[in-house]
Short mmCIF file of C-alpha atoms and ligand atoms in Angstrom, two decimals:
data_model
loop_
_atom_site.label_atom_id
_atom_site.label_comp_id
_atom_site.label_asym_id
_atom_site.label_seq_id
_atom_site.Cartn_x
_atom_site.Cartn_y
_atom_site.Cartn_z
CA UNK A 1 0.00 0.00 0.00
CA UNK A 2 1.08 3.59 -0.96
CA UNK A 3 1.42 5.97 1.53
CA UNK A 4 -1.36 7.85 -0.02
CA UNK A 5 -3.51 4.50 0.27
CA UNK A 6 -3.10 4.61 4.21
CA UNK A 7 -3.64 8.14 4.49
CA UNK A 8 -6.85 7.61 2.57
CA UNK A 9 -7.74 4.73 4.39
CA UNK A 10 -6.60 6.71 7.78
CA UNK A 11 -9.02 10.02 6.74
CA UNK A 12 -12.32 7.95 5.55
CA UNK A 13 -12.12 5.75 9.02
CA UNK A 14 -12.26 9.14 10.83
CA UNK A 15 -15.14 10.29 8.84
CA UNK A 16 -16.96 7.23 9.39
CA UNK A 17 -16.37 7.14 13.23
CA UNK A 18 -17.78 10.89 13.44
CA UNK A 19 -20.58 10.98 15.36
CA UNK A 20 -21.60 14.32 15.26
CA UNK A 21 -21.26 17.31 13.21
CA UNK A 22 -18.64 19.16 15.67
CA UNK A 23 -16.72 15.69 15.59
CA UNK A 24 -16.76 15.56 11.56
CA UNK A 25 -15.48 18.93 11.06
CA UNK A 26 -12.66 18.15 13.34
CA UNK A 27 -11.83 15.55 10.75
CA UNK A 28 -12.02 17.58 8.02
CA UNK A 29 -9.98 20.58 9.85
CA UNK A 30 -7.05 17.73 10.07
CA UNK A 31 -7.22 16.75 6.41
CA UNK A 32 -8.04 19.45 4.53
CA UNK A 33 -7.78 22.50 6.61
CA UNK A 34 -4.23 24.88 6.29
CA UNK A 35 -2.30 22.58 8.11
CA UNK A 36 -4.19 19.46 7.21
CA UNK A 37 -2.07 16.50 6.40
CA UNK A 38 -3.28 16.47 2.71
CA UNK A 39 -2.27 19.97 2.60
CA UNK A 40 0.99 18.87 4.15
CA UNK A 41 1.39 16.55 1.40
CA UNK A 42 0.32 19.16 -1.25
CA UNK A 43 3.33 21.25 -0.17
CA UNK A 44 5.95 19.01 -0.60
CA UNK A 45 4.44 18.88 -4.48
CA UNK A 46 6.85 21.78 -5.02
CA UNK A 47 10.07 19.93 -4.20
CA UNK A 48 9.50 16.97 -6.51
CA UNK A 49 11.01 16.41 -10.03
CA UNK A 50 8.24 17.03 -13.02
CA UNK A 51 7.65 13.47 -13.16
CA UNK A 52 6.75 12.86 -9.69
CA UNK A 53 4.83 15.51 -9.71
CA UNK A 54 3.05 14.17 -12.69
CA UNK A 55 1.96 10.74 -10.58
CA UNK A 56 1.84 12.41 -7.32
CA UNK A 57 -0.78 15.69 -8.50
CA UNK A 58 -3.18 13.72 -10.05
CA UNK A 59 -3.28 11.55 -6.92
CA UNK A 60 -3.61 14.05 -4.41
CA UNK A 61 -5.79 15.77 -6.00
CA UNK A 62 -7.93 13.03 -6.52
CA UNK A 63 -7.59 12.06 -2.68
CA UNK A 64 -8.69 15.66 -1.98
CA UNK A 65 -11.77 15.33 -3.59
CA UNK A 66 -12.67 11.67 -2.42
CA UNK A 67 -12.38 12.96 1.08
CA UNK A 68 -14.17 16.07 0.50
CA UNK A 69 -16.77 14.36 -0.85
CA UNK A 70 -16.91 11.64 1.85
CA UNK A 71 -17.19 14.71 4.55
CA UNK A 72 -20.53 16.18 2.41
CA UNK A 73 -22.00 12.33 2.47
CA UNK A 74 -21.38 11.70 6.05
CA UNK A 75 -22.89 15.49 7.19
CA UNK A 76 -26.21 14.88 5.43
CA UNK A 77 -26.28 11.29 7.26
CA UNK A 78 -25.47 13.19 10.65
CA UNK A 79 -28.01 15.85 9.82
CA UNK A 80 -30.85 13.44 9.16
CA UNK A 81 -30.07 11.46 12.37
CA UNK A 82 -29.90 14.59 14.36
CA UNK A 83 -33.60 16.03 12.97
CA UNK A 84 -34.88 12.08 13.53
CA UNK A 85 -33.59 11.92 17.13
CA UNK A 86 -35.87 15.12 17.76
CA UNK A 87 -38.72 14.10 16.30
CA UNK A 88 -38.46 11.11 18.18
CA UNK A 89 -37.53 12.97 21.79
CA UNK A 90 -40.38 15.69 20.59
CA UNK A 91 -42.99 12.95 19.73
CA UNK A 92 -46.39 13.77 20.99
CA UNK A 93 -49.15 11.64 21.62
CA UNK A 94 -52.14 13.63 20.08
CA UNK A 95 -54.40 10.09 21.31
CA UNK A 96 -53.57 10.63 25.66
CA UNK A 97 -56.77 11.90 27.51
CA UNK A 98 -56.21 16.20 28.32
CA UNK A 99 -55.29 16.70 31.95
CA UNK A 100 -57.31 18.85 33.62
CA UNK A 101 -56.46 21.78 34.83
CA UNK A 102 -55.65 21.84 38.87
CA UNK A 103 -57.95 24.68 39.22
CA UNK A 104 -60.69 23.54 37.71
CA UNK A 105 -60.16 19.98 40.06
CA UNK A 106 -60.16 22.60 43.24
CA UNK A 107 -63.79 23.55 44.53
CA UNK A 108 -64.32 26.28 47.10
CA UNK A 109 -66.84 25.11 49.80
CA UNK A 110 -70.34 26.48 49.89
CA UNK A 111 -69.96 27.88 52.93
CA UNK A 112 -66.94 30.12 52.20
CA UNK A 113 -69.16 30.23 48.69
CA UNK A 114 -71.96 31.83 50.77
CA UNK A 115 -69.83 33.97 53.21
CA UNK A 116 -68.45 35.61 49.95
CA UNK A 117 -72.04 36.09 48.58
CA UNK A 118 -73.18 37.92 51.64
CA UNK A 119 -69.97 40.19 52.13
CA UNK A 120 -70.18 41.08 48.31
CA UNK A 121 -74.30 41.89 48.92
CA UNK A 122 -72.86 44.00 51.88
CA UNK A 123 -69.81 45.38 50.70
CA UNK A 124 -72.70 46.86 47.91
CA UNK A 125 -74.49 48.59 50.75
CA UNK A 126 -71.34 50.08 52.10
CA UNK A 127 -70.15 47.78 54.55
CA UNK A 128 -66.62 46.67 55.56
CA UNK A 129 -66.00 43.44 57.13
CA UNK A 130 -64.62 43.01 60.58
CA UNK A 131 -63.49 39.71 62.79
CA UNK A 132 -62.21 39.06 66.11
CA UNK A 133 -61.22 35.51 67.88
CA UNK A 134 -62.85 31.92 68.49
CA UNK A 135 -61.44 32.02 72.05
CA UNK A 136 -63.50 34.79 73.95
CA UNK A 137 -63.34 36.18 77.46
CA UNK A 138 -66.12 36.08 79.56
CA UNK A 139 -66.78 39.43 79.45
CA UNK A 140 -67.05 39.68 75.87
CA UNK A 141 -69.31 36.88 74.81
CA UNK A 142 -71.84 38.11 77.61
CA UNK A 143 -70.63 40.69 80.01
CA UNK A 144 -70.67 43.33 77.98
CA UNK A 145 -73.77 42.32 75.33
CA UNK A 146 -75.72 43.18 78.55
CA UNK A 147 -76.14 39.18 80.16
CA UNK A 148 -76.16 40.10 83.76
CA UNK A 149 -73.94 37.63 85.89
CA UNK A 150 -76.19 34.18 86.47
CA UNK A 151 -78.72 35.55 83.48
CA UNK A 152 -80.28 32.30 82.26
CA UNK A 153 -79.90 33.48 78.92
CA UNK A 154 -75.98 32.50 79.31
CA UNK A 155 -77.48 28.68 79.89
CA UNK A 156 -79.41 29.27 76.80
CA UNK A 157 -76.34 28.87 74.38
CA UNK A 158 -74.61 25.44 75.36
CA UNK A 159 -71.73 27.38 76.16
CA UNK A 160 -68.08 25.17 75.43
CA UNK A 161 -65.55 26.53 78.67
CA UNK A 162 -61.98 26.64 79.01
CA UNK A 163 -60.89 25.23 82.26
CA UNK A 164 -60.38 28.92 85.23
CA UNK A 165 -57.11 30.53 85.09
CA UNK A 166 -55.31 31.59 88.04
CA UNK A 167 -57.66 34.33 88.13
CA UNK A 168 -60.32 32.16 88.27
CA UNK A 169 -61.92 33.59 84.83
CA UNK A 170 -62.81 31.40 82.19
CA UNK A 171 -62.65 31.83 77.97
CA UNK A 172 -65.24 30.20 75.89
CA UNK A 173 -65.45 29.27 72.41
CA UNK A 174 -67.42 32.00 70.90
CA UNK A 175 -71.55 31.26 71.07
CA UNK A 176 -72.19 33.81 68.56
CA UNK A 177 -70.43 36.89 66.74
CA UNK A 178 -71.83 39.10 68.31
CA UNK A 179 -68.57 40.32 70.85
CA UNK A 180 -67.04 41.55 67.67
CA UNK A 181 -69.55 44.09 67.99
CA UNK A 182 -68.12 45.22 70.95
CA UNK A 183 -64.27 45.03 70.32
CA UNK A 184 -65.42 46.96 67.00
CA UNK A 185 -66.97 50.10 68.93
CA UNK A 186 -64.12 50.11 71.22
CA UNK A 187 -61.58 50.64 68.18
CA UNK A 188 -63.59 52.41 65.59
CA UNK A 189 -65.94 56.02 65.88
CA UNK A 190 -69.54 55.42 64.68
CA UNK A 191 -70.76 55.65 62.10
CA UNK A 192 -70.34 52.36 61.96
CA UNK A 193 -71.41 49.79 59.14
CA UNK A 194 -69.87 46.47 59.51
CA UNK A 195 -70.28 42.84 58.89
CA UNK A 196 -68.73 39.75 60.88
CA UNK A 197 -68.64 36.46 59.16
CA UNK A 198 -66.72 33.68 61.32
CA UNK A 199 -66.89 30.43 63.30
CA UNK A 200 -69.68 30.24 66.24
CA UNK A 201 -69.39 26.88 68.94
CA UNK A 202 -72.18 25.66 71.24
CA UNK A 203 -72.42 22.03 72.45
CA UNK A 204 -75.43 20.69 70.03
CA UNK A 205 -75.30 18.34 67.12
CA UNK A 206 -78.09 17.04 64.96
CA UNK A 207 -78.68 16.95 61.03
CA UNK A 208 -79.41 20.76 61.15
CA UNK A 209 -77.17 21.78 64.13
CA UNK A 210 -73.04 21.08 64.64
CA UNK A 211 -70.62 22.23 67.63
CA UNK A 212 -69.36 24.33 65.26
CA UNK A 213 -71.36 26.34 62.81
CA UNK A 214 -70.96 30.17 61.24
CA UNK A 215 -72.45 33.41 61.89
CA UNK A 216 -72.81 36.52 60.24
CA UNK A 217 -73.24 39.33 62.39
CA UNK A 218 -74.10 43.13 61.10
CA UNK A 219 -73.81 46.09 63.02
CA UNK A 220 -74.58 50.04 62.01
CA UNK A 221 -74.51 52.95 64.52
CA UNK A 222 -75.18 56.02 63.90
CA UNK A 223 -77.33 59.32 65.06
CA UNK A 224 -80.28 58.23 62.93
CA UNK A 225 -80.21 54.26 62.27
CA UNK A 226 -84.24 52.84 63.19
CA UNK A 227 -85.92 49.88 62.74
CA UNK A 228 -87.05 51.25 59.40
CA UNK A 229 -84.03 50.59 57.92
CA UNK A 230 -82.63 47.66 59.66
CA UNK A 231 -85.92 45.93 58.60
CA UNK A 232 -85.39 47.63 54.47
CA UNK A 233 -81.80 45.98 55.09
CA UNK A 234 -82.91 42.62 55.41
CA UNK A 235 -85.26 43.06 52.91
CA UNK A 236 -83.07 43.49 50.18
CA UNK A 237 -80.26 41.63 51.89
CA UNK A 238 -82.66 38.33 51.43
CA UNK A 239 -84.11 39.01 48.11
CA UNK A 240 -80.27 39.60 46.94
CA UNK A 241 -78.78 36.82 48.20
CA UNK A 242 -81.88 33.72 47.42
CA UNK A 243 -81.74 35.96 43.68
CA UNK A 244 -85.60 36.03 43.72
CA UNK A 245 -87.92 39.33 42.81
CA UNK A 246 -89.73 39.27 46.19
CA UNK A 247 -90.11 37.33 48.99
CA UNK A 248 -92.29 37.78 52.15
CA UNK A 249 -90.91 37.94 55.98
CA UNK A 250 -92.30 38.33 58.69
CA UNK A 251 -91.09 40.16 62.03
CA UNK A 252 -91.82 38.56 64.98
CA UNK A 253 -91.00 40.36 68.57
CA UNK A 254 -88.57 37.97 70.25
CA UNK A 255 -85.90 38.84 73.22
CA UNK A 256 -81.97 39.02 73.38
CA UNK A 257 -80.20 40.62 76.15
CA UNK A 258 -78.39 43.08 73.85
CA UNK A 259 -81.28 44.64 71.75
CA UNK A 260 -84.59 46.76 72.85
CA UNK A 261 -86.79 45.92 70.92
CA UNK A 262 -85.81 42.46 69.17
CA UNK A 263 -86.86 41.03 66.29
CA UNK A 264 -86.59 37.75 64.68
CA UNK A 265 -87.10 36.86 60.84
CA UNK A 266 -88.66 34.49 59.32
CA UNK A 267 -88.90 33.97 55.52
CA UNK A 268 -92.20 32.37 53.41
CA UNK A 269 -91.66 28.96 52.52
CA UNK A 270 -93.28 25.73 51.52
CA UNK A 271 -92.40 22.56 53.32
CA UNK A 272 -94.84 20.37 51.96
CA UNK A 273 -92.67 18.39 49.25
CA UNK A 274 -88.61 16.87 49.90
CA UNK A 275 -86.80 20.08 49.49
CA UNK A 276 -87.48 23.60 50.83
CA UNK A 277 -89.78 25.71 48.91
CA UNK A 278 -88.94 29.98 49.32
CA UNK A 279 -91.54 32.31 48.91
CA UNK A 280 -94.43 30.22 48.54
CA UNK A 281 -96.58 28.21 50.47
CA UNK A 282 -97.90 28.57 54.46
CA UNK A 283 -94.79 28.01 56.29
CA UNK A 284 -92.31 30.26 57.63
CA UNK A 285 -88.67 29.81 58.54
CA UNK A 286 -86.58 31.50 60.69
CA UNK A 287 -83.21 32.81 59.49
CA UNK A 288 -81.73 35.32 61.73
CA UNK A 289 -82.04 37.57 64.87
CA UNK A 290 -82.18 41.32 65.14
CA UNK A 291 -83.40 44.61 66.99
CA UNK A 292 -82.25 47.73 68.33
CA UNK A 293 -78.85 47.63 69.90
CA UNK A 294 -79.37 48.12 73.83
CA UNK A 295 -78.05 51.32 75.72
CA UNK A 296 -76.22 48.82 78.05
CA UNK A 297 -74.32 47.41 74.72
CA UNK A 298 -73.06 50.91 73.43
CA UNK A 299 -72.15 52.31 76.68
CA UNK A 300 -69.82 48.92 77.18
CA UNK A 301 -68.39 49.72 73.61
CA UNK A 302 -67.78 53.21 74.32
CA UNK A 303 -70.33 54.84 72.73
CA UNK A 304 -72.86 57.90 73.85
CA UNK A 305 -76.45 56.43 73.72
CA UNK A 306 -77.70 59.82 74.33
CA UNK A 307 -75.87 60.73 70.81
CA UNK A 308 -75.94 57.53 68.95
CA UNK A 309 -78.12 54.32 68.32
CA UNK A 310 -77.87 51.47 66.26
CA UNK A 311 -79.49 48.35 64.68
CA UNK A 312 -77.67 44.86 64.66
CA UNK A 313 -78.51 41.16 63.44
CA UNK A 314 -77.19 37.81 63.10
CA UNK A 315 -77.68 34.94 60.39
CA UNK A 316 -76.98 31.63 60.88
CA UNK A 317 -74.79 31.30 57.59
CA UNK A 318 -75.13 27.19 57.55
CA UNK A 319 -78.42 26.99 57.32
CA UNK A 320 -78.81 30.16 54.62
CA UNK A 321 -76.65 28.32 52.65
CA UNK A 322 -78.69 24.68 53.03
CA UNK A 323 -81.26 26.55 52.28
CA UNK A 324 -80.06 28.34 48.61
CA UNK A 325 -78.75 25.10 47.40
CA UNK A 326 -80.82 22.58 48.36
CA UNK A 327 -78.72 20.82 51.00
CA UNK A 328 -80.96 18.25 53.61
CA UNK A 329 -77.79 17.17 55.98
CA UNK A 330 -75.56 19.96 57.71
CA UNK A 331 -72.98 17.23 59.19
CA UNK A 332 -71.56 17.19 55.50
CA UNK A 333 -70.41 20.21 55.31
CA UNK A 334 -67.54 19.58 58.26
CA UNK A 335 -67.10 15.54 56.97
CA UNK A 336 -64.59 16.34 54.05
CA UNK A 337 -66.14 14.40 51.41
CA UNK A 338 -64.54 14.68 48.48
CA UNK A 339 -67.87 13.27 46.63
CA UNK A 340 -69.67 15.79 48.22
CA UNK A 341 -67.18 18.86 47.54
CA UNK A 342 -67.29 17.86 44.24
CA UNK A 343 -71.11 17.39 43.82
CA UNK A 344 -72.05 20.71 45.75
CA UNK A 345 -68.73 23.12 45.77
CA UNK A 346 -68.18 26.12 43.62
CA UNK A 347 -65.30 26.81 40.50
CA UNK A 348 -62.80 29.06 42.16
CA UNK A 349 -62.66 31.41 39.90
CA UNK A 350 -66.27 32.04 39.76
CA UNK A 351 -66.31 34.83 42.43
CA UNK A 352 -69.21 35.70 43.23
CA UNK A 353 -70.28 39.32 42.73
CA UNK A 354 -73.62 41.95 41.70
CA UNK A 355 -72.63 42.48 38.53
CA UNK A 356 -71.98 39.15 37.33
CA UNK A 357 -74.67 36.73 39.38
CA UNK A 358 -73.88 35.80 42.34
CA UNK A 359 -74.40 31.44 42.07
CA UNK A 360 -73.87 31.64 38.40
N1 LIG B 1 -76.24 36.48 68.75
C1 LIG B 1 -77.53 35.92 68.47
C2 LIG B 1 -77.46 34.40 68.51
O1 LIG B 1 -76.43 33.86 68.25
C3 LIG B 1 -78.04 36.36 67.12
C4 LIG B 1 -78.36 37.82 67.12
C5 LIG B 1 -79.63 38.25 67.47
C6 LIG B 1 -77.38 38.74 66.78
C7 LIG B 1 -79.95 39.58 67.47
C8 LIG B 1 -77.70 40.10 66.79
C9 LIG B 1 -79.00 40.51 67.13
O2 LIG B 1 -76.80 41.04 66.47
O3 LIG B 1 -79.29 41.81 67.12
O4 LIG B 1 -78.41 33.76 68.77
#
C-alpha cells in the first residue's frame, strides 16, 4: 500500500467514526484545513522532479476530492439522524386523555361560597367586614352584650368553657359573633357599618345543628339608624342573596339581652314536598335575629347612647346556605367528602359578585 492509500484509508475511518457534526469537522480541519495533512502533502508537491509531480498531482488531488466528498456524504447522514432523534424525543401523543387543569379539580366550599355572597351583597351597601377571635373572654361573649352575671340566657347557648385561670376567669369558644360588635366600637368612631362572618361553637349536634357552625353578624350605629331601615336591610339583603324578585318575611318580637326591641325573621316557605320551597306556600322559617342595639351594649363599647343608636342582626350562615342550594344534611359540610365537595362546591374562579350573578 502507498502511503497515499493509508492516508486515505486513515481520513475515511475518521469520517466514518464521526458521530456528530462538531466531531466531523474536526476531521475535516485535520485533512483538509491549512495545516491538514493532505495539505501537508500538497506542499511538498513543489520539491518533486516534473515526473513525480506528474503521478503524485493527479493523486492528491484526486484524494482531496474523495475525502471532501466523503465529509458532504457523512454530514447529510449526521443531519438526518440529528432532525430524527428530535422528532423522536419531541414525539407527541395527540391520542392521551387532556389533563385537567388543577384549578378547575379545586372547589371552594359552599360555605366560604356563601360567606363571599353575603360580604359582596354588603360590601354593595357600604359595609366593611370586621373579625375578632374563636377564644372569647367572659366578658365579651356576655358581660358586655348586657347578660347580667347568672342571666339564664348564658345557659341558653350550650356554652363550650376553658378550664379557670389563676384568676379564676374562664374563655369560651365564641356562642355567637356578636362580641365583635363590641371590640369593634371600642376601636372604631360610629358611624359604623360592619359585617362579621366567622366560626360560632355551642355544644349541640343534629342533622341541622353542629358544635361548630358560622355566623354573620351586622352592626350600624349612627345618630339616625331605626328599625325602618334595619328591617329595608334585610329586605333586600334576602331578596339579593336567594336571587328572587320578592319574597315575604315576617317580624316577629322575640328577646336578646343586647337589643330593645328584638326582632326575629322568618322567611315564606313551603315545606310540603322533599326540598325547601322559598316564597311560597304557608310556612315560615326562621333565618336570623335582630333589633335595636341596647343602651347597656353601646355604653360597654364606648359609645354615647344619648348621641348615637344602632341596629344589629345575626344569620346563621349554615343553614342560609342549606337553604339556597338545596342541601338536607348539615354534618356534610364539616365531613370532608370529596364526593360531596365535588357534587355541591363552587369553580374558584367564579367569584361571586352583583354584577356578574352571584351562584352563576
Ligand atoms: N347572637 C344571636 C345568637 O347567636 C343572634 C343575634 C340576634 C345577633 C340579634 C344580633 C341581634 O346582632 O341583634 O343567637
Amino acid at each position: 500500500m502507498t502511503d497515499i492509500q493509508t492516508l486515505e484509508s486513515a481520513i475515511l475511518a475518521e469520517i466514518e467514526a464521526a458521530t456528530d457534526e462538531t466531531a466531523l469537522d474536526a476531521v475535516r480541519v485535520g485533512a483538509l484545513g491549512k495545516k491538514g495533512s493532505i495539505s501537508e502533502q500538497m506542499k511538498t508537491l513543489g520539491k518533486m522532479t516534473p515526473e513525480e509531480r506528474q503521478t503524485m498531482g493527479p493523486l492528491l488531488n484526486g484524494l482531496k476530492t474523495k475525502v471532501a466528498d466523503a465529509v458532504k456524504t457523512r454530514q447529510d447522514v449526521l443531519k438526518r439522524a440529528g432532525v430524527e432523534a428530535r422528532l423522536a424525543s419531541e414525539r407527541v401523543d395527540v391520542t392521551l386523555p387532556g389533563r385537567p387543569n388543577p384549578l378547575e379539580k379545586g372547589r371552594i366550599h359552599p360555605i366560604t361560597q356563601v360567606m363571599d355572597e353575603i360580604t359582596a351583597i354588603f360590601a354593595d351597601m357600604g359595609f366593611s367586614v370586621a373579625e375578632g377571635p374563636d377564644i372569647e373572654t367572659d366578658y365579651y361573649n356576655f358581660t358586655a352584650l348586657n347578660f347580667p352575671e347568672g342571666h339564664p340566657a348564658r345557659e341558653m347557648h350550650d356554652t363550650f368553657f376553658f378550664n379557670p385561670d389563676e384568676n379564676g376567669e374562664r374563655r369560651v369558644l365564641r356562642t355567637h359573633t356578636s362580641p365583635v360588635q363590641i371590640r369593634t366600637m371600642e376601636t372604631q368612631k360610629p358611624p359604623i357599618r360592619i359585617v362579621i362572618p366567622g366560626k360560632t361553637y355551642r355544644q349541640d349536634s343534629d342533622a341541622t345543628h353542629s358544635a361548630m357552625f358560622h355566623q354573620l353578624e351586622g352592626l350600624v350605629i349612627d345618630e339616625k339608624a331605626n328599625i325602618a331601615n334595619l328591617k329595608w336591610m334585610l329586605q333586600e339583603f334576602c331578596k339579593t342573596f336567594f336571587e328572587v324578585p320578592s319574597l315575604n318575611m315576617r317580624f316577629r318580637p322575640s328577646f336578646f339581652p343586647f337589643t330593645e326591641p328584638s326582632l326575629e325573621v322568618d322567611i315564606q316557605c313551603d315545606r310540603s314536598g322533599a326540598e325547601v320551597k322559598l316564597g311560597e306556600g304557608d310556612d315560615w322559617m326562621e333565618i336570623l335575629g335582630s333589633g335595636m342595639v341596647h343602651p347597656n351594649v353601646l355604653r360597654a363599647g364606648g359609645v354615647d347612647p344619648d348621641v348615637y343608636q344602632g341596629f344589629a342582626w345575626g344569620i346563621g350562615i349554615d343553614r342560609i346556605a342549606m337553604l339556597k342550594y338545596g342541601m338536607p344534611d348539615l354534618r356534610p359540610f364539616f365531613e370532608a367528602d370529596q364526593r360531596w365537595i365535588n357534587h355541591y362546591g363552587f369553580r374558584p374562579l367564579d367569584m361571586p359578585t352583583l354584577f356578574d350573578g352571584l351562584s352563576a
